[in-house]
Amino acid sequence: MLENGWTAKQETLSRKLNTIAKDFYECARPWIGALCKQ
């Protein structure tokens, strides 16, 4: 029971982190591209 609850929490957390990472990547991509082209 405890393990299941923890797994669900972990999944929610990793999903949130994924969303944040995606947003950050979309934001940062132009900058990264500009830096790489230099």
C-alpha positions as YAML, in Angstrom:
chain: A
units: angstrom
residues:
- id: 1
  name: MET
  ca: [0.00, 0.00, 0.00]
- id: 2
  name: LEU
  ca: [2.73, 2.43, 1.00]
- id: 3
  name: GLU
  ca: [4.74, 1.53, -2.10]
- id: 4
  name: ASN
  ca: [1.78, 2.15, -4.39]
- id: 5
  name: GLY
  ca: [1.17, 5.57, -2.89]
- id: 6
  name: TRP
  ca: [4.85, 6.43, -3.26]
- id: 7
  name: THR
  ca: [4.89, 5.28, -6.88]
- id: 8
  name: ALA
  ca: [1.89, 7.45, -7.66]
- id: 9
  name: LYS
  ca: [3.56, 10.43, -5.98]
- id: 10
  name: GLN
  ca: [6.75, 9.80, -7.91]
- id: 11
  name: GLU
  ca: [4.84, 9.57, -11.17]
- id: 12
  name: THR
  ca: [3.03, 12.85, -10.52]
- id: 13
  name: LEU
  ca: [6.31, 14.52, -9.60]
- id: 14
  name: SER
  ca: [8.16, 13.25, -12.66]
- id: 15
  name: ARG
  ca: [5.26, 14.35, -14.87]
- id: 16
  name: LYS
  ca: [5.43, 17.84, -13.36]
- id: 17
  name: LEU
  ca: [9.18, 17.92, -13.86]
- id: 18
  name: ASN
  ca: [8.75, 16.79, -17.45]
- id: 19
  name: THR
  ca: [6.31, 19.61, -18.12]
- id: 20
  name: ILE
  ca: [8.63, 22.17, -16.53]
- id: 21
  name: ALA
  ca: [11.59, 20.81, -18.47]
- id: 22
  name: LYS
  ca: [9.65, 20.97, -21.73]
- id: 23
  name: ASP
  ca: [8.58, 24.57, -21.08]
- id: 24
  name: PHE
  ca: [12.14, 25.50, -20.17]
- id: 25
  name: TYR
  ca: [13.50, 23.79, -23.27]
- id: 26
  name: GLU
  ca: [11.04, 25.59, -25.53]
- id: 27
  name: CYS
  ca: [12.10, 28.85, -23.90]
- id: 28
  name: ALA
  ca: [15.83, 28.15, -24.04]
- id: 29
  name: ARG
  ca: [16.04, 26.54, -27.48]
- id: 30
  name: PRO
  ca: [16.52, 29.79, -29.45]
- id: 31
  name: TRP
  ca: [19.27, 30.86, -27.05]
- id: 32
  name: ILE
  ca: [20.98, 27.48, -27.23]
- id: 33
  name: GLY
  ca: [20.78, 27.59, -31.01]
- id: 34
  name: ALA
  ca: [22.30, 31.07, -31.09]
- id: 35
  name: LEU
  ca: [25.13, 30.01, -28.78]
- id: 36
  name: CYS
  ca: [25.89, 26.93, -30.87]
- id: 37
  name: LYS
  ca: [26.02, 28.92, -34.11]
- id: 38
  name: GLN
  ca: [28.69, 31.31, -32.82]
...
